[in-house]
CSV table of C-alpha atoms in Angstrom, one decimal:
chain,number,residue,atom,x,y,z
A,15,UNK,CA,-17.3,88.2,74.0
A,16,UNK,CA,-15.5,91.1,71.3
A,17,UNK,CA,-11.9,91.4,72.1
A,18,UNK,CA,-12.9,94.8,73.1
A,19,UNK,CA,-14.9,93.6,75.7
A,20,UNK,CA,-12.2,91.1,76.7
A,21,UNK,CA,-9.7,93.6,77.1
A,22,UNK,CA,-12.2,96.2,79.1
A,23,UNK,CA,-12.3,93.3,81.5
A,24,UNK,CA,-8.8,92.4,81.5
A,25,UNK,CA,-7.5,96.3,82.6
A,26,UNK,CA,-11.0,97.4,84.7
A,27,UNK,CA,-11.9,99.7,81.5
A,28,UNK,CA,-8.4,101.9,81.6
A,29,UNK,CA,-6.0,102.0,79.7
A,30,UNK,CA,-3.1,99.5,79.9
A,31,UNK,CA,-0.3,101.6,79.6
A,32,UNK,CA,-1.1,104.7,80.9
A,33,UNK,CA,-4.5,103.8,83.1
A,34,UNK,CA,-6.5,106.6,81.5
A,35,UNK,CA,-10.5,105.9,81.1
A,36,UNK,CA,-10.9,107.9,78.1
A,37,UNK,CA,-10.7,107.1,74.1
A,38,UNK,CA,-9.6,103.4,74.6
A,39,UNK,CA,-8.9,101.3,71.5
A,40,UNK,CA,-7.7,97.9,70.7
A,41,UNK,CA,-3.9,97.8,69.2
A,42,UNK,CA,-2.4,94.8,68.5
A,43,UNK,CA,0.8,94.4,69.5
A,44,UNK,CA,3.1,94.0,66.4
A,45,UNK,CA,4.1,92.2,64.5
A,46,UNK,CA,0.4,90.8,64.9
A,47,UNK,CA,-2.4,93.1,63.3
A,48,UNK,CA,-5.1,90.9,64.2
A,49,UNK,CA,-7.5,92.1,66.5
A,50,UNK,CA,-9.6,89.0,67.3
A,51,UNK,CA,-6.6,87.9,69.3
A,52,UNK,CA,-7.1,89.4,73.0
A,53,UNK,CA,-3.7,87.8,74.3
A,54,UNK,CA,-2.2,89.7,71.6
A,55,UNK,CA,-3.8,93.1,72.0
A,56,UNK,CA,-3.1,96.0,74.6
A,57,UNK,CA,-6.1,98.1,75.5
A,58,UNK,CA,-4.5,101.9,74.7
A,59,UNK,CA,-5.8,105.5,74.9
A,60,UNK,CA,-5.7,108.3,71.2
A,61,UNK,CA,-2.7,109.9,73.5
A,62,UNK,CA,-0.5,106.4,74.0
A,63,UNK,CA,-1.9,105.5,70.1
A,64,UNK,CA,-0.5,108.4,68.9
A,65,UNK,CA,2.7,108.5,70.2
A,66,UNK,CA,3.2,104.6,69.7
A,67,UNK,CA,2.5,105.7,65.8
A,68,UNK,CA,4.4,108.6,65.7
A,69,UNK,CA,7.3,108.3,68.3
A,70,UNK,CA,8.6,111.6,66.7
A,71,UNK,CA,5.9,113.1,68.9
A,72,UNK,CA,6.3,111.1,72.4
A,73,UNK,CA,6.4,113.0,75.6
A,74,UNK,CA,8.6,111.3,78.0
A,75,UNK,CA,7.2,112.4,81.4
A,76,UNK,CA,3.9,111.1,79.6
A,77,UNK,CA,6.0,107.3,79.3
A,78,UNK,CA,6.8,107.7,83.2
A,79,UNK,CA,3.6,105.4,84.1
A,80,UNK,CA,5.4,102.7,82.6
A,81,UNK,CA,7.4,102.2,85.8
A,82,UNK,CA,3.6,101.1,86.7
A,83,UNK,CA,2.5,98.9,83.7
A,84,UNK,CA,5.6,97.0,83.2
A,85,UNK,CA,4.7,95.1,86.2
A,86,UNK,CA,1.8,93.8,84.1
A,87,UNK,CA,1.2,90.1,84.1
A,88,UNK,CA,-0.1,90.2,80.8
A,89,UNK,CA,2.5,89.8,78.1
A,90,UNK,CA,1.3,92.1,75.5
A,91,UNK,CA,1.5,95.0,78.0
A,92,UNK,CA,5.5,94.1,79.0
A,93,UNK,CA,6.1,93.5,75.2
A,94,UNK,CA,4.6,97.4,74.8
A,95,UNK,CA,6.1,98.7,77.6
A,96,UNK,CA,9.7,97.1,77.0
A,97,UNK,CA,9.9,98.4,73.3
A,98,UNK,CA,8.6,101.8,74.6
A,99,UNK,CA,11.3,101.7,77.3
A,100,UNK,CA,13.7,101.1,74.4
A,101,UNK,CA,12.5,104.2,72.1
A,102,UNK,CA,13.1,106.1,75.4
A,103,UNK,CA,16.1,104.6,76.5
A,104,UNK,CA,18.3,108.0,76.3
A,105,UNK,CA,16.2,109.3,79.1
A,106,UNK,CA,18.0,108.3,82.0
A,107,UNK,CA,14.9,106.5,84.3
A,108,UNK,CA,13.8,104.7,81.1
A,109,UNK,CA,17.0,102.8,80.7
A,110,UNK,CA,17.1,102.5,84.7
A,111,UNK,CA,13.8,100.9,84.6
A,112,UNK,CA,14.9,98.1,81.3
A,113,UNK,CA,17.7,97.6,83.7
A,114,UNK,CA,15.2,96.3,86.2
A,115,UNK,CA,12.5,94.9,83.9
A,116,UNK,CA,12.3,90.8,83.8
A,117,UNK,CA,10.6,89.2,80.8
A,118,UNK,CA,10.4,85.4,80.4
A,119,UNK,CA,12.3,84.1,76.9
A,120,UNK,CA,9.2,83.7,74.7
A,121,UNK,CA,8.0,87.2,76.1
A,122,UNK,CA,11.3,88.8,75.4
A,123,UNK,CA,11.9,87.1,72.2
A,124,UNK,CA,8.5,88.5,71.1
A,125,UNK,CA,9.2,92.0,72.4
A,126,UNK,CA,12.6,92.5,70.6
A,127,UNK,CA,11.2,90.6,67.3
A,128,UNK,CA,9.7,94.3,67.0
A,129,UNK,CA,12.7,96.3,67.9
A,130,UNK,CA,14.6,95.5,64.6
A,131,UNK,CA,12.2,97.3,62.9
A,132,UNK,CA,11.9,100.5,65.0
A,133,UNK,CA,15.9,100.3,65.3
A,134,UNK,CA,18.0,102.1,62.9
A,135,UNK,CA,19.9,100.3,60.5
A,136,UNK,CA,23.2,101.5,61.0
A,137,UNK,CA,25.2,99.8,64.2
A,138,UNK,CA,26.9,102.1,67.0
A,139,UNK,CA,30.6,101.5,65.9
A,140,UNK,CA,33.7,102.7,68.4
A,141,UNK,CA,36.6,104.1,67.0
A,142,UNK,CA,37.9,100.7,66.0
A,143,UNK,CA,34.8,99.8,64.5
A,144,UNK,CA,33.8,97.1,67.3
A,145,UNK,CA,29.8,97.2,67.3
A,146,UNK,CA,28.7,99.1,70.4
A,147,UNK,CA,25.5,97.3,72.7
A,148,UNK,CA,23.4,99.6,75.1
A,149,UNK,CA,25.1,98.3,78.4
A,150,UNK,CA,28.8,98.0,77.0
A,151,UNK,CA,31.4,99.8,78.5
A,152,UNK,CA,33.6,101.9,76.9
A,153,UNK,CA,37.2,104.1,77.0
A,154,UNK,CA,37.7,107.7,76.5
A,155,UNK,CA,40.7,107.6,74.0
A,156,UNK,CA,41.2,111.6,74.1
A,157,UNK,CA,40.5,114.4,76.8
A,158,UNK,CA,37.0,116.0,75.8
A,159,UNK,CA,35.8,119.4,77.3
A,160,UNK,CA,32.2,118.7,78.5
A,161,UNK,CA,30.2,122.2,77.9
A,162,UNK,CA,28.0,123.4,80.4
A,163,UNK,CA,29.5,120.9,83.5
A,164,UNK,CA,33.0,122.6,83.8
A,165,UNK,CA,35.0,119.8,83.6
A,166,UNK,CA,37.0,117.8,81.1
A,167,UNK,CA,36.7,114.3,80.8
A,168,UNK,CA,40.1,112.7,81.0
A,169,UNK,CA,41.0,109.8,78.6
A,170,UNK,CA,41.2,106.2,79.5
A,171,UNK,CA,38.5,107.1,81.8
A,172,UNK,CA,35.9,103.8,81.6
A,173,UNK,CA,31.7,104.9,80.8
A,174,UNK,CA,29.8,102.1,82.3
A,175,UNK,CA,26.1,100.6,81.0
A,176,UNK,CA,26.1,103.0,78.0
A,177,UNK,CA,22.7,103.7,76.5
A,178,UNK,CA,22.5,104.1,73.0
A,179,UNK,CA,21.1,106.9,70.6
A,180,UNK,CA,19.2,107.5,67.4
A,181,UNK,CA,22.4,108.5,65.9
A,182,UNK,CA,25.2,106.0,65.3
A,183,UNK,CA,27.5,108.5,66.0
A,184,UNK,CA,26.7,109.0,69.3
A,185,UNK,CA,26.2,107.2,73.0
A,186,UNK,CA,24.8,108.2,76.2
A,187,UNK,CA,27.0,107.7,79.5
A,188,UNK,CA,28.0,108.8,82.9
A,189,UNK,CA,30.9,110.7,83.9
A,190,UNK,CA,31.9,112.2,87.1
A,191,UNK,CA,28.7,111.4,87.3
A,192,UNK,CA,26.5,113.6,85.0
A,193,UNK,CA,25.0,112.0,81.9
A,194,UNK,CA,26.3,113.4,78.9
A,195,UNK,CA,26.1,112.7,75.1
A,196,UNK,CA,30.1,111.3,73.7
A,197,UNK,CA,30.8,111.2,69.8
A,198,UNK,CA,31.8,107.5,69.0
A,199,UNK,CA,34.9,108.6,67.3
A,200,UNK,CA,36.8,109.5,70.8
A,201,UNK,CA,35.7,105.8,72.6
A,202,UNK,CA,37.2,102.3,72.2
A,203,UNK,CA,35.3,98.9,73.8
A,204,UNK,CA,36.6,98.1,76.8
């Protein structure tokens, strides 16, 4: 049996991510890129292939079915789904649902090998220069005016399970309970 034909069986002929029917492919799951490997290959449709290649052009209401597919008992699929939770992390149910996800050691060993590569270089520093983690919790060291909430966020006020950005510069957080983007130079680790 193909791998193709392995992996049509495995998901019921949809695809793995997104359970569409049409325009499935093979993808292996990097940092493999050989197909003859089922256990190492997600079944995909062009519009998941596309955005996995070119995360510039990823829809994130498209990336909701992953609340589905990360459920998967198939590791391939909860190594895609985990890294694609990651790329969308900012969006606040994406990092809600990595919050929840549970992969076993080799799995998530496997699924982060491939995050260092998508990941930007340049580590999240706070105004002391402590390395910031998605999850950390940090200090306001300086009153900010939030525009469009109406409010100012008062220092020494803690932001809990921080997501990070694309930017360096920048984290995700809540206060007074609306998500909002902070500049890294106006936080300390708590």
């Amino acid at each position: 049996m193909t791998t193709e034909q392995t992996l049509m069986e495995r998901s019921g002929a949809q695809c793995e991510l997104c359970s569409s029917k049409d325009d499935l492919s093979v993808y292996p799951v990097p940092p493999e890129s050989d197909t003859s490997k089922p256990d190492q290959c997600v079944l995909v449709c062009d519009n998941c292939l596309g955005q996995i290649n070119q995360s510039n052009t990823m829809d994130a209401n498209h990336w909701r079915c992953l609340n589905d597919s990360m459920w998967s008992q198939v590791p391939a699929v909860q190594v895609m789904a985990f890294r694609l939770l990651n790329r969308l992390s900012p969006e606040g149910w994406a990092q809600d649902l990595l919050d929840m996800m549970y992969l076993d050691e080799e799995t998530r060993q496997w699924a982060e090998s491939g995050l260092s590569s998508e990941e930007s270089e340049a580590p999240t520093l706070d105004s002391n220069g402590s390395v910031l983690s998605a999850g950390d919790t940090v200090t306001l060291i300086k009153d900010l005016p939030v525009k469009g909430a109406g409010f100012t966020a008062k220092r020494g006020t803690a932001v809990r399970n921080i997501s990070l950005t694309g930017n360096p510069e920048q984290i995700e957080g809540r206060v007074n309970g609306v998500r909002i983007v902070l500049l890294t130079k106006y936080l300390k680790k708590a």
